Coordinates of C-alpha atoms and ligand atoms in Angstrom, one line a residue:
M1 CA 106.4 86.6 78.9
Y2 CA 109.7 85.4 80.0
P3 CA 112.4 83.2 78.5
D4 CA 112.2 79.4 77.8
A5 CA 115.2 78.7 79.9
I6 CA 113.0 80.1 82.8
A7 CA 110.0 78.3 81.8
S8 CA 111.8 75.0 81.6
A9 CA 113.5 75.8 85.1
A10 CA 110.1 76.5 86.6
A11 CA 108.7 73.4 85.1
R12 CA 111.6 71.3 86.4
A13 CA 111.4 73.0 89.9
E14 CA 107.7 71.9 90.4
K15 CA 108.6 68.2 89.3
I16 CA 111.7 67.8 91.6
G17 CA 110.5 70.1 94.6
I18 CA 113.2 71.8 97.1
R19 CA 113.3 68.8 99.4
A20 CA 115.0 66.6 96.5
L21 CA 117.1 69.4 95.7
F22 CA 118.5 69.1 99.5
E23 CA 118.8 65.1 99.0
T24 CA 120.9 65.6 95.9
D25 CA 123.1 68.3 97.1
G26 CA 123.5 68.5 101.2
N27 CA 126.2 71.2 100.6
R28 CA 123.3 73.5 98.8
F29 CA 123.5 76.2 101.5
D30 CA 127.2 77.0 100.2
T31 CA 126.2 77.5 96.6
M32 CA 122.7 79.1 97.2
S33 CA 123.6 81.7 100.3
F34 CA 125.1 84.9 99.8
A35 CA 126.6 87.8 102.1
Q36 CA 127.0 91.5 102.1
D37 CA 129.6 91.4 105.0
D38 CA 127.5 89.8 107.8
L39 CA 124.3 90.0 106.3
I40 CA 123.2 86.8 105.1
L41 CA 120.7 86.1 102.2
D42 CA 119.7 82.1 101.9
L43 CA 118.3 81.2 99.1
S44 CA 118.8 77.5 99.4
K45 CA 115.2 76.8 100.5
T46 CA 113.8 77.9 97.3
A47 CA 113.3 75.9 94.3
I48 CA 116.1 78.1 92.2
D49 CA 118.8 75.5 91.1
G50 CA 122.1 76.6 89.4
E51 CA 120.6 76.5 86.0
A52 CA 117.3 78.6 87.0
L53 CA 119.8 81.2 88.7
R54 CA 121.7 81.4 85.6
A55 CA 118.4 82.1 83.4
L56 CA 117.4 84.6 86.0
L57 CA 120.5 86.3 85.8
A58 CA 120.2 86.5 82.0
F59 CA 116.9 87.8 82.3
A60 CA 118.0 90.5 84.7
G61 CA 120.4 91.4 81.8
D62 CA 118.0 91.3 79.3
R63 CA 115.5 93.6 81.3
G64 CA 118.2 96.1 81.9
V65 CA 118.6 96.0 85.5
E66 CA 122.0 97.4 85.7
A67 CA 121.3 100.3 83.2
G68 CA 118.1 101.1 85.0
R69 CA 120.1 101.1 88.4
D70 CA 122.9 103.3 86.9
A71 CA 120.2 105.6 85.4
M72 CA 118.6 105.9 89.1
F73 CA 121.7 106.8 90.8
A74 CA 122.8 109.0 88.0
G75 CA 119.9 111.1 88.7
R76 CA 117.7 110.6 85.4
K77 CA 114.2 111.1 85.7
I78 CA 113.3 107.5 85.9
N79 CA 109.9 108.4 87.3
E80 CA 108.7 109.3 84.1
T81 CA 105.0 109.8 84.8
E82 CA 105.9 112.3 87.3
G83 CA 108.8 113.8 85.7
R84 CA 111.1 113.3 88.6
S85 CA 114.4 111.7 89.5
V86 CA 114.7 109.1 92.1
L87 CA 117.5 110.1 94.2
H88 CA 117.0 108.6 98.0
P89 CA 120.3 106.9 97.7
A90 CA 121.8 111.0 97.9
L91 CA 120.2 111.3 101.2
R92 CA 122.6 108.5 102.7
G93 CA 125.4 109.5 100.2
L94 CA 128.8 111.2 100.9
P95 CA 129.9 114.3 99.2
E96 CA 132.2 112.1 97.0
D97 CA 129.4 110.4 95.7
G98 CA 128.4 113.4 93.6
F99 CA 124.9 112.8 93.4
A100 CA 122.7 115.2 91.2
A101 CA 119.4 116.1 89.8
D102 CA 118.9 118.2 87.2
G103 CA 122.5 118.5 86.7
R104 CA 123.0 120.3 90.0
K105 CA 124.8 118.5 92.7
V106 CA 122.5 117.9 95.9
G107 CA 125.2 116.7 98.4
D108 CA 125.6 120.4 100.0
D109 CA 121.5 120.6 100.5
V110 CA 121.5 117.2 101.8
E111 CA 124.3 117.9 104.2
S112 CA 122.9 121.1 105.1
V113 CA 119.6 119.6 106.2
L114 CA 121.0 117.0 108.3
R115 CA 123.2 119.4 110.3
Q116 CA 120.0 121.1 111.1
M117 CA 118.5 117.9 111.9
G118 CA 121.3 117.2 114.1
D119 CA 121.4 120.5 115.9
F120 CA 117.6 120.4 116.6
A121 CA 117.7 116.7 117.9
D122 CA 120.5 117.6 120.1
G123 CA 118.5 120.5 121.3
V124 CA 115.4 118.8 122.1
R125 CA 117.5 115.7 123.7
D126 CA 119.4 117.8 125.9
G127 CA 116.9 120.3 126.9
G128 CA 118.5 123.4 125.0
E129 CA 115.2 123.6 123.0
T130 CA 112.1 124.1 125.4
G131 CA 108.6 124.7 125.1
A132 CA 107.0 127.9 125.4
M133 CA 107.1 127.7 129.4
G134 CA 110.5 126.9 129.3
H135 CA 110.3 123.1 130.0
A136 CA 112.3 120.4 128.3
F137 CA 110.3 118.2 126.0
T138 CA 109.5 114.8 127.2
D139 CA 107.4 113.8 124.5
V140 CA 107.5 114.1 120.7
V141 CA 104.2 113.5 118.6
N142 CA 105.0 113.0 115.1
I143 CA 101.9 113.4 112.6
G144 CA 102.1 112.0 109.4
I145 CA 100.7 108.9 107.4
G146 CA 102.3 106.5 104.7
G147 CA 105.7 107.4 104.1
S148 CA 105.7 110.1 106.4
D149 CA 105.0 107.5 109.4
L150 CA 105.6 104.0 108.5
G151 CA 109.2 104.5 108.1
P152 CA 110.1 106.5 111.1
A153 CA 107.7 104.3 113.3
M154 CA 109.2 101.0 112.5
A155 CA 112.6 102.2 112.8
T156 CA 112.0 103.8 116.1
L157 CA 110.7 100.4 117.3
A158 CA 113.6 98.6 115.9
L159 CA 116.4 100.8 117.6
R160 CA 114.5 100.9 120.9
P161 CA 117.8 99.5 122.8
Y162 CA 119.5 102.7 121.4
H163 CA 116.8 105.1 122.5
D164 CA 117.7 107.4 124.8
G165 CA 115.8 110.7 124.0
P166 CA 112.7 111.6 124.7
D167 CA 109.4 109.3 124.1
I168 CA 108.0 109.3 120.6
H169 CA 104.7 108.9 119.5
Y170 CA 103.3 108.4 116.4
V171 CA 99.7 109.4 115.0
S172 CA 98.6 109.1 111.4
N173 CA 95.2 107.7 111.2
V174 CA 92.4 110.5 110.7
D175 CA 90.1 108.5 113.0
G176 CA 90.2 110.9 116.1
A177 CA 90.7 107.9 118.4
H178 CA 94.5 107.9 117.5
L179 CA 95.2 111.6 118.3
S180 CA 92.9 111.6 121.3
D181 CA 94.4 108.5 122.7
T182 CA 98.0 109.7 122.4
L183 CA 97.4 113.1 123.5
E184 CA 95.5 112.3 126.6
T185 CA 98.5 110.8 128.1
L186 CA 100.8 113.9 127.3
D187 CA 101.4 117.2 128.8
P188 CA 101.1 120.1 126.4
R189 CA 104.1 122.0 128.1
T190 CA 106.7 119.1 127.5
T191 CA 105.3 117.8 124.1
L192 CA 107.0 118.8 120.6
V193 CA 104.9 118.0 117.6
I194 CA 106.0 117.4 114.3
V195 CA 104.0 117.6 111.3
A196 CA 105.2 115.5 108.7
S197 CA 103.7 115.9 105.1
K198 CA 106.0 115.9 101.8
T199 CA 103.0 117.8 100.2
F200 CA 101.6 119.4 103.2
T201 CA 98.2 118.7 101.8
T202 CA 97.5 115.4 103.0
I203 CA 94.0 115.7 104.8
E204 CA 94.6 113.3 107.4
T205 CA 97.9 114.7 108.4
M206 CA 96.6 118.4 108.0
T207 CA 93.3 117.5 110.1
N208 CA 95.1 115.9 113.0
A209 CA 98.0 118.8 113.0
A210 CA 94.9 121.3 113.2
T211 CA 93.3 119.5 116.0
A212 CA 96.8 119.2 117.8
R213 CA 97.2 122.9 117.1
R214 CA 93.9 123.6 119.0
W215 CA 95.2 121.4 122.0
I216 CA 98.4 123.7 122.5
V217 CA 96.7 126.9 121.6
A218 CA 94.1 126.1 124.2
A219 CA 96.5 125.1 126.8
L220 CA 99.3 127.6 125.9
G221 CA 98.0 130.3 123.9
E222 CA 98.7 131.2 120.1
D223 CA 102.1 132.2 120.7
A224 CA 103.1 128.9 121.7
V225 CA 102.7 127.5 118.4
K226 CA 106.2 128.4 117.0
H227 CA 107.8 126.6 120.1
H228 CA 105.8 123.5 120.1
F229 CA 105.7 122.9 116.5
A230 CA 108.1 121.4 113.8
A231 CA 107.8 120.5 110.4
V232 CA 109.1 118.3 107.5
S233 CA 108.0 118.9 104.4
T234 CA 108.9 119.8 100.3
A235 CA 106.1 122.4 100.5
L236 CA 107.9 125.2 102.4
D237 CA 105.6 128.0 101.5
K238 CA 102.5 125.8 103.1
V239 CA 104.4 125.1 106.0
A240 CA 104.9 128.6 107.0
E241 CA 101.1 129.3 106.6
F242 CA 100.4 126.9 109.8
G243 CA 102.7 129.2 111.7
I244 CA 105.9 127.1 112.0
S245 CA 108.9 129.0 112.9
D246 CA 111.6 129.0 109.9
D247 CA 114.2 127.5 112.0
R248 CA 111.9 124.5 112.9
I249 CA 111.0 123.7 109.1
F250 CA 113.1 120.9 107.7
G251 CA 113.2 120.5 104.0
F252 CA 113.6 117.8 101.1
W253 CA 113.2 117.4 97.7
D254 CA 110.6 116.0 95.2
W255 CA 113.5 113.8 94.0
V256 CA 112.5 111.8 97.5
G257 CA 109.6 109.5 97.2
G258 CA 107.4 109.5 99.9
R259 CA 108.1 105.5 100.8
Y260 CA 111.5 106.2 100.3
S261 CA 112.0 109.4 102.7
I262 CA 112.8 107.8 105.9
W263 CA 116.5 108.6 105.1
S264 CA 115.3 112.6 104.9
A265 CA 114.1 115.0 107.3
I266 CA 111.3 112.7 107.5
G267 CA 113.6 110.7 110.0
L268 CA 113.7 113.8 112.1
P269 CA 111.8 111.8 115.2
L270 CA 114.2 108.9 114.7
A271 CA 116.9 111.3 115.1
I272 CA 115.4 112.6 118.2
A273 CA 115.0 109.3 119.8
V274 CA 118.5 107.7 119.0
G275 CA 120.7 110.8 118.6
P276 CA 122.2 112.5 115.5
E277 CA 125.2 110.2 115.5
G278 CA 122.7 106.9 115.5
F279 CA 120.9 108.4 112.5
R280 CA 124.2 108.8 110.6
E281 CA 125.0 105.3 111.5
F282 CA 121.7 104.0 110.2
L283 CA 122.3 106.3 107.0
A284 CA 126.1 104.8 106.8
G285 CA 124.4 101.2 106.6
A286 CA 122.0 102.0 103.9
R287 CA 125.1 103.7 101.9
E288 CA 126.8 100.4 102.4
M289 CA 124.4 98.6 100.7
D290 CA 124.1 101.0 97.8
R291 CA 128.0 100.8 97.2
H292 CA 127.1 96.9 97.1
F293 CA 124.2 97.1 94.7
L294 CA 126.2 99.2 92.6
S295 CA 129.3 97.4 92.5
A296 CA 128.8 93.3 93.5
P297 CA 128.7 91.3 90.6
M298 CA 124.7 90.3 89.8
A299 CA 125.5 86.8 90.7
D300 CA 126.7 88.0 94.3
N301 CA 124.4 91.0 94.4
L302 CA 121.9 90.9 97.4
P303 CA 119.1 93.1 96.2
V304 CA 119.5 91.7 92.6
L305 CA 119.1 88.2 94.3
L306 CA 116.4 88.8 96.2
G307 CA 114.7 90.7 93.7
L308 CA 114.9 87.7 91.4
A309 CA 113.8 85.3 93.8
G310 CA 110.8 87.5 94.4
W311 CA 110.0 87.7 90.6
W312 CA 110.5 83.8 90.4
H313 CA 107.9 83.3 93.1
R314 CA 105.6 85.8 91.8
V315 CA 105.7 85.0 88.0
A316 CA 107.2 81.6 87.6
M317 CA 105.9 80.0 90.5
D318 CA 102.6 82.0 90.5
C319 CA 102.3 82.7 94.0
P320 CA 100.2 86.1 94.5
T321 CA 101.2 86.6 98.0
R322 CA 104.7 86.8 100.4
A323 CA 104.9 86.5 103.8
I324 CA 107.5 89.0 105.7
I325 CA 108.1 87.0 109.0
P326 CA 110.6 88.7 111.2
Y327 CA 111.8 86.6 114.1
D328 CA 112.5 89.9 115.8
Q329 CA 109.8 91.5 118.1
R330 CA 111.3 95.0 117.2
L331 CA 110.8 94.6 113.6
S332 CA 107.1 94.0 114.2
R333 CA 106.2 97.3 112.1
F334 CA 108.5 95.9 109.3
P335 CA 106.0 94.1 107.4
A336 CA 103.6 97.3 107.3
Y337 CA 106.5 99.3 106.1
L338 CA 107.3 96.8 103.7
Q339 CA 103.4 96.9 102.7
Q340 CA 103.9 100.7 101.4
L341 CA 107.4 100.1 99.8
D342 CA 106.4 97.0 97.9
M343 CA 102.6 97.3 97.0
E344 CA 102.6 101.0 96.3
S345 CA 105.6 100.8 94.3
N346 CA 105.0 97.7 92.3
G347 CA 101.1 97.0 92.4
K348 CA 100.6 98.6 88.9
R349 CA 98.4 97.2 86.0
V350 CA 100.5 99.1 83.5
G351 CA 104.0 99.1 82.6
R352 CA 106.3 102.1 81.7
D353 CA 105.2 102.0 78.4
G354 CA 101.3 102.4 79.3
E355 CA 100.6 99.1 78.3
P356 CA 99.0 96.6 80.4
V357 CA 101.5 94.4 82.2
A358 CA 100.3 90.4 82.8
I359 CA 101.6 90.2 86.4
S360 CA 102.8 93.0 88.9
G361 CA 104.1 92.6 92.4
P362 CA 102.8 90.2 95.1
V363 CA 100.4 91.0 97.9
A364 CA 103.1 91.5 100.9
W365 CA 102.0 90.8 104.4
G366 CA 103.4 89.5 107.6
E367 CA 103.5 89.4 111.5
P368 CA 106.5 88.7 113.7
G369 CA 107.4 85.1 114.5
T370 CA 106.8 83.4 116.7
N371 CA 103.4 84.8 116.8
G372 CA 102.7 84.0 113.3
Q373 CA 103.1 80.7 113.9
H374 CA 100.2 80.4 116.5
A375 CA 97.8 82.3 114.0
F376 CA 98.3 81.7 110.4
F377 CA 101.3 79.2 109.7
Q378 CA 98.8 76.3 109.5
L379 CA 97.6 78.0 106.0
I380 CA 101.3 78.2 104.9
H381 CA 102.2 74.8 105.9
Q382 CA 98.9 73.0 104.8
G383 CA 96.8 75.3 102.9
T384 CA 96.3 74.8 99.1
D385 CA 98.1 78.2 98.2
I386 CA 101.6 78.4 98.2
V387 CA 103.1 81.3 100.6
P388 CA 106.7 82.0 99.9
V389 CA 108.0 83.2 103.4
E390 CA 110.8 85.8 104.0
F391 CA 112.6 85.2 107.6
L392 CA 114.7 87.9 109.2
V393 CA 116.4 86.7 112.3
G394 CA 119.6 88.3 114.2
A395 CA 121.9 85.7 115.6
N396 CA 122.1 88.1 118.8
A397 CA 119.7 89.8 121.2
H398 CA 120.2 92.7 123.0
E399 CA 119.0 91.0 126.3
G400 CA 121.2 89.8 128.6
E401 CA 122.6 86.5 129.2
D402 CA 120.1 85.8 131.7
M403 CA 117.5 85.9 128.8
R404 CA 119.5 84.1 126.4
V405 CA 117.1 81.0 126.4
H406 CA 114.6 83.6 124.6
Q407 CA 116.9 84.0 121.7
D408 CA 117.7 80.3 121.9
L409 CA 114.4 79.8 121.4
L410 CA 113.4 82.0 119.1
L411 CA 116.4 81.1 116.4
A412 CA 115.3 77.2 117.0
N413 CA 111.6 78.2 116.0
C414 CA 112.8 80.2 113.0
L415 CA 114.9 77.7 111.6
A416 CA 112.5 75.0 112.4
Q417 CA 109.8 76.8 110.3
S418 CA 111.7 77.2 107.3
A419 CA 113.0 73.2 107.5
A420 CA 109.3 72.3 108.1
L421 CA 108.3 74.1 105.1
M422 CA 111.0 72.6 103.0
R423 CA 111.0 69.2 103.8
G424 CA 107.3 68.4 104.9
R425 CA 106.1 64.9 106.3
T426 CA 105.0 62.4 103.8
L427 CA 101.8 60.1 104.4
D428 CA 104.1 57.6 105.3
E429 CA 106.2 59.5 107.6
A430 CA 102.8 60.4 109.2
R431 CA 101.5 57.1 109.5
R432 CA 104.7 55.7 111.0
Q433 CA 104.8 58.3 113.7
L434 CA 101.1 57.6 115.0
L435 CA 101.9 53.8 114.9
D436 CA 105.0 54.5 117.2
A437 CA 102.9 56.4 119.4
G438 CA 100.5 53.5 119.9
A439 CA 97.7 54.2 117.6
S440 CA 96.2 51.2 115.8
P441 CA 96.6 50.7 112.3
E442 CA 93.2 51.7 111.4
E443 CA 93.3 54.7 113.5
A444 CA 96.8 55.8 111.7
D445 CA 95.3 55.4 108.1
R446 CA 92.2 57.8 109.3
I447 CA 94.3 60.7 110.9
A448 CA 97.8 60.2 108.9
P449 CA 96.2 62.4 105.7
H450 CA 95.7 65.1 108.3
R451 CA 99.1 64.8 109.5
V452 CA 100.8 65.2 106.0
F453 CA 102.8 68.4 105.3
P454 CA 103.6 68.6 101.5
G455 CA 106.8 70.3 102.0
D456 CA 108.4 72.0 99.0
R457 CA 107.4 75.1 99.9
P458 CA 109.7 77.9 99.6
S459 CA 111.1 80.2 101.9
I460 CA 114.2 82.9 102.0
T461 CA 115.9 83.7 105.1
L462 CA 117.7 87.0 105.9
L463 CA 120.2 86.5 109.0
Y464 CA 122.4 89.2 110.4
A465 CA 124.4 89.7 113.5
T466 CA 122.3 92.1 115.5
L467 CA 119.5 94.6 114.7
D468 CA 121.8 97.8 115.3
A469 CA 121.2 101.1 113.2
R470 CA 123.6 100.1 110.8
T471 CA 122.1 96.7 110.1
L472 CA 118.4 98.5 110.0
G473 CA 119.7 100.8 107.4
R474 CA 121.5 97.9 105.3
L475 CA 117.9 95.9 105.7
I476 CA 115.8 98.8 104.4
A477 CA 117.9 99.7 101.6
L478 CA 118.3 96.1 100.5
Y479 CA 114.1 95.8 100.4
E480 CA 114.2 99.3 98.6
H481 CA 116.4 97.9 95.7
R482 CA 115.1 94.7 95.4
V483 CA 111.5 96.5 94.8
F484 CA 113.6 98.3 92.0
V485 CA 114.8 95.2 90.8
E486 CA 111.2 93.4 90.6
A487 CA 110.1 96.7 88.8
Q488 CA 112.5 96.4 86.3
L489 CA 111.7 93.0 85.7
F490 CA 108.0 93.9 85.4
G491 CA 108.8 96.6 83.5
I492 CA 106.8 99.2 85.4
N493 CA 107.7 102.8 87.2
A494 CA 108.0 101.8 90.8
F495 CA 108.1 105.4 91.7
D496 CA 104.5 106.8 91.2
Q497 CA 101.4 106.0 92.9
W498 CA 98.4 107.1 90.9
G499 CA 96.4 104.1 92.4
V500 CA 95.6 106.2 95.7
E501 CA 94.1 109.2 93.9
L502 CA 90.7 108.1 93.3
G503 CA 89.7 107.1 96.8
K504 CA 91.1 110.6 98.1
E505 CA 89.0 112.3 95.3
L506 CA 85.8 110.4 96.2
A507 CA 86.5 110.8 100.2
K508 CA 86.8 114.9 99.4
D509 CA 83.5 114.4 97.8
L510 CA 81.7 112.5 100.0
V511 CA 82.5 114.8 103.2
P512 CA 79.4 117.3 102.4
V513 CA 77.2 114.1 102.1
V514 CA 78.4 112.6 105.5
T515 CA 77.7 115.6 107.0
G516 CA 74.1 115.9 105.5
E517 CA 74.9 119.4 103.7
Q518 CA 74.4 117.6 100.7
D519 CA 72.3 114.7 99.8
A520 CA 74.0 111.5 98.2
G521 CA 72.4 112.5 94.8
D522 CA 73.1 110.1 91.7
R523 CA 75.6 108.1 93.6
D524 CA 75.6 104.4 93.4
G525 CA 72.8 102.3 95.2
S526 CA 75.5 100.8 97.8
T527 CA 76.7 104.1 98.7
R528 CA 73.3 106.0 99.2
G529 CA 72.1 102.9 101.1
L530 CA 74.9 103.2 103.3
V531 CA 74.6 106.9 103.9
A532 CA 71.0 106.5 104.6
A533 CA 72.0 104.0 107.1
I534 CA 74.6 106.0 108.6
Q535 CA 72.3 109.0 108.9
A536 CA 69.6 106.8 110.6
L537 CA 72.4 105.7 113.1
R538 CA 73.6 109.0 113.9
R539 CA 70.3 110.1 115.0
K540 CA 69.9 107.3 117.4
Ligands
LIG601 O1 103.9 112.9 103.1 P1 102.7 113.2 102.5 O2 102.5 114.1 101.4 O3 101.4 113.5 103.5 O4 102.1 111.7 101.8 C1 101.9 110.8 102.8 C2 101.6 109.5 101.9 O5 100.3 109.7 100.9 C3 100.8 109.1 99.7 O6 100.9 109.9 99.0 C4 99.7 108.1 99.2 O7 98.5 108.1 99.8 C5 102.1 108.5 99.8 O8 102.8 107.8 98.8 C6 102.7 108.9 100.7 O9 103.9 108.5 101.7

């Protein structure tokens, strides 16, 4: 499945452990941390040693990571099951980058939508764009799901210190509670609704959009729809049917995957929040990472190294999950965003050739630190499964000097967690500590095993100066490319998502059963039983 050199590096890693690597080389950070400008990737607290890294880099070469990357940037149709190019980097490119799909340059189209977004965002922000009764917009509701929600919602929260536009609300769930709880607080006269859907067919989004439309029409009349709605989609014909006026329709292209679309017009709510210039800085940050991915040698290339470390933990170390723990409250939606990016991309059971793969991408999960410490870190430190942790932390906070203690504590906690995971606490150390605290030898023997931390638990730290638009752009692009690198190593297509289809089909089929128009027929016994129970409970 993978070269002997990696297998022997993995066996050596199991035997030696991470703590011993630091004992033999106290300067390990110097050789195992890497940087793109002020963004630092620390791999030193993994079991990857120099030899393992060389073997992994050679494996990346064998798996055609560079060739695959070049094919993606050249606009080749690497999403073979959907017959599409994968060109999200073009959305943050400059004209001189020369991105092209189907042999046609795309830079002018991208720039023209960006200008349209910028003009509209400025209008919403300065009151030039108004509602049907001439009021400026105080609130924007983005209706979308998956890639049409998670990216802009995560980024709007992340860039809160730069948010000087109207309030932005995100509604994704078809559960009526989501829309109802949001609209309840808003005034239709001052609310703009953005319907964001690549396909403009997603049932959750279309249902929420129709309800929001009724809310606007009930308050302001049918004619208000054209003033209070905007749409982002690749399906311009379907948007027009909804009654949205042409100048409020923002297009993008089939070479942009939903979970890679934050850089497109899907980012419109973010542009309204932080302004078009802030949005351009965000794009520029991502482009910086693209250029780094394209030009840095493999051995210094952050997306390649992060991808190799991810693959190493998943395959060579056999860890089924990874935790993403931002020590940055404003990145609290980053783990959820990465779940779609990572698992919708690399959760595949067959490779590009249609043959089963032995292992695909890991489960990604997480919560911000320090909250996670008081919830699930117990398992990460002492449970029987190894969970590689990815810490993200900024050296600087946006809060003033009077709150400096918060950032100091945050940083100290982040560093403490990765150090504790790496070094652990031996039985002897635990026993000694108990004795020093006054325990009797019998008591120390009894309690010490519970206070042992095995250590040698891997973590990766991503350190940045400050969470601003440029850095957020770099971080997201880094993870996008990491997912791509891992897909190359697994041999799978990261850009389709057939695994979401079956549930959608069955849900459509079950609607008349739930409404009682059809009976459950010959569906499975559990579904029949649950439908009967729902109907009984609904009558109560
Ligand atoms: O933007 P759309 O077309 O509404 O799709 C929303 C999401 O649904 C999915 O297709 C999966 O259900 C995602 O890939 C996508 O981001």
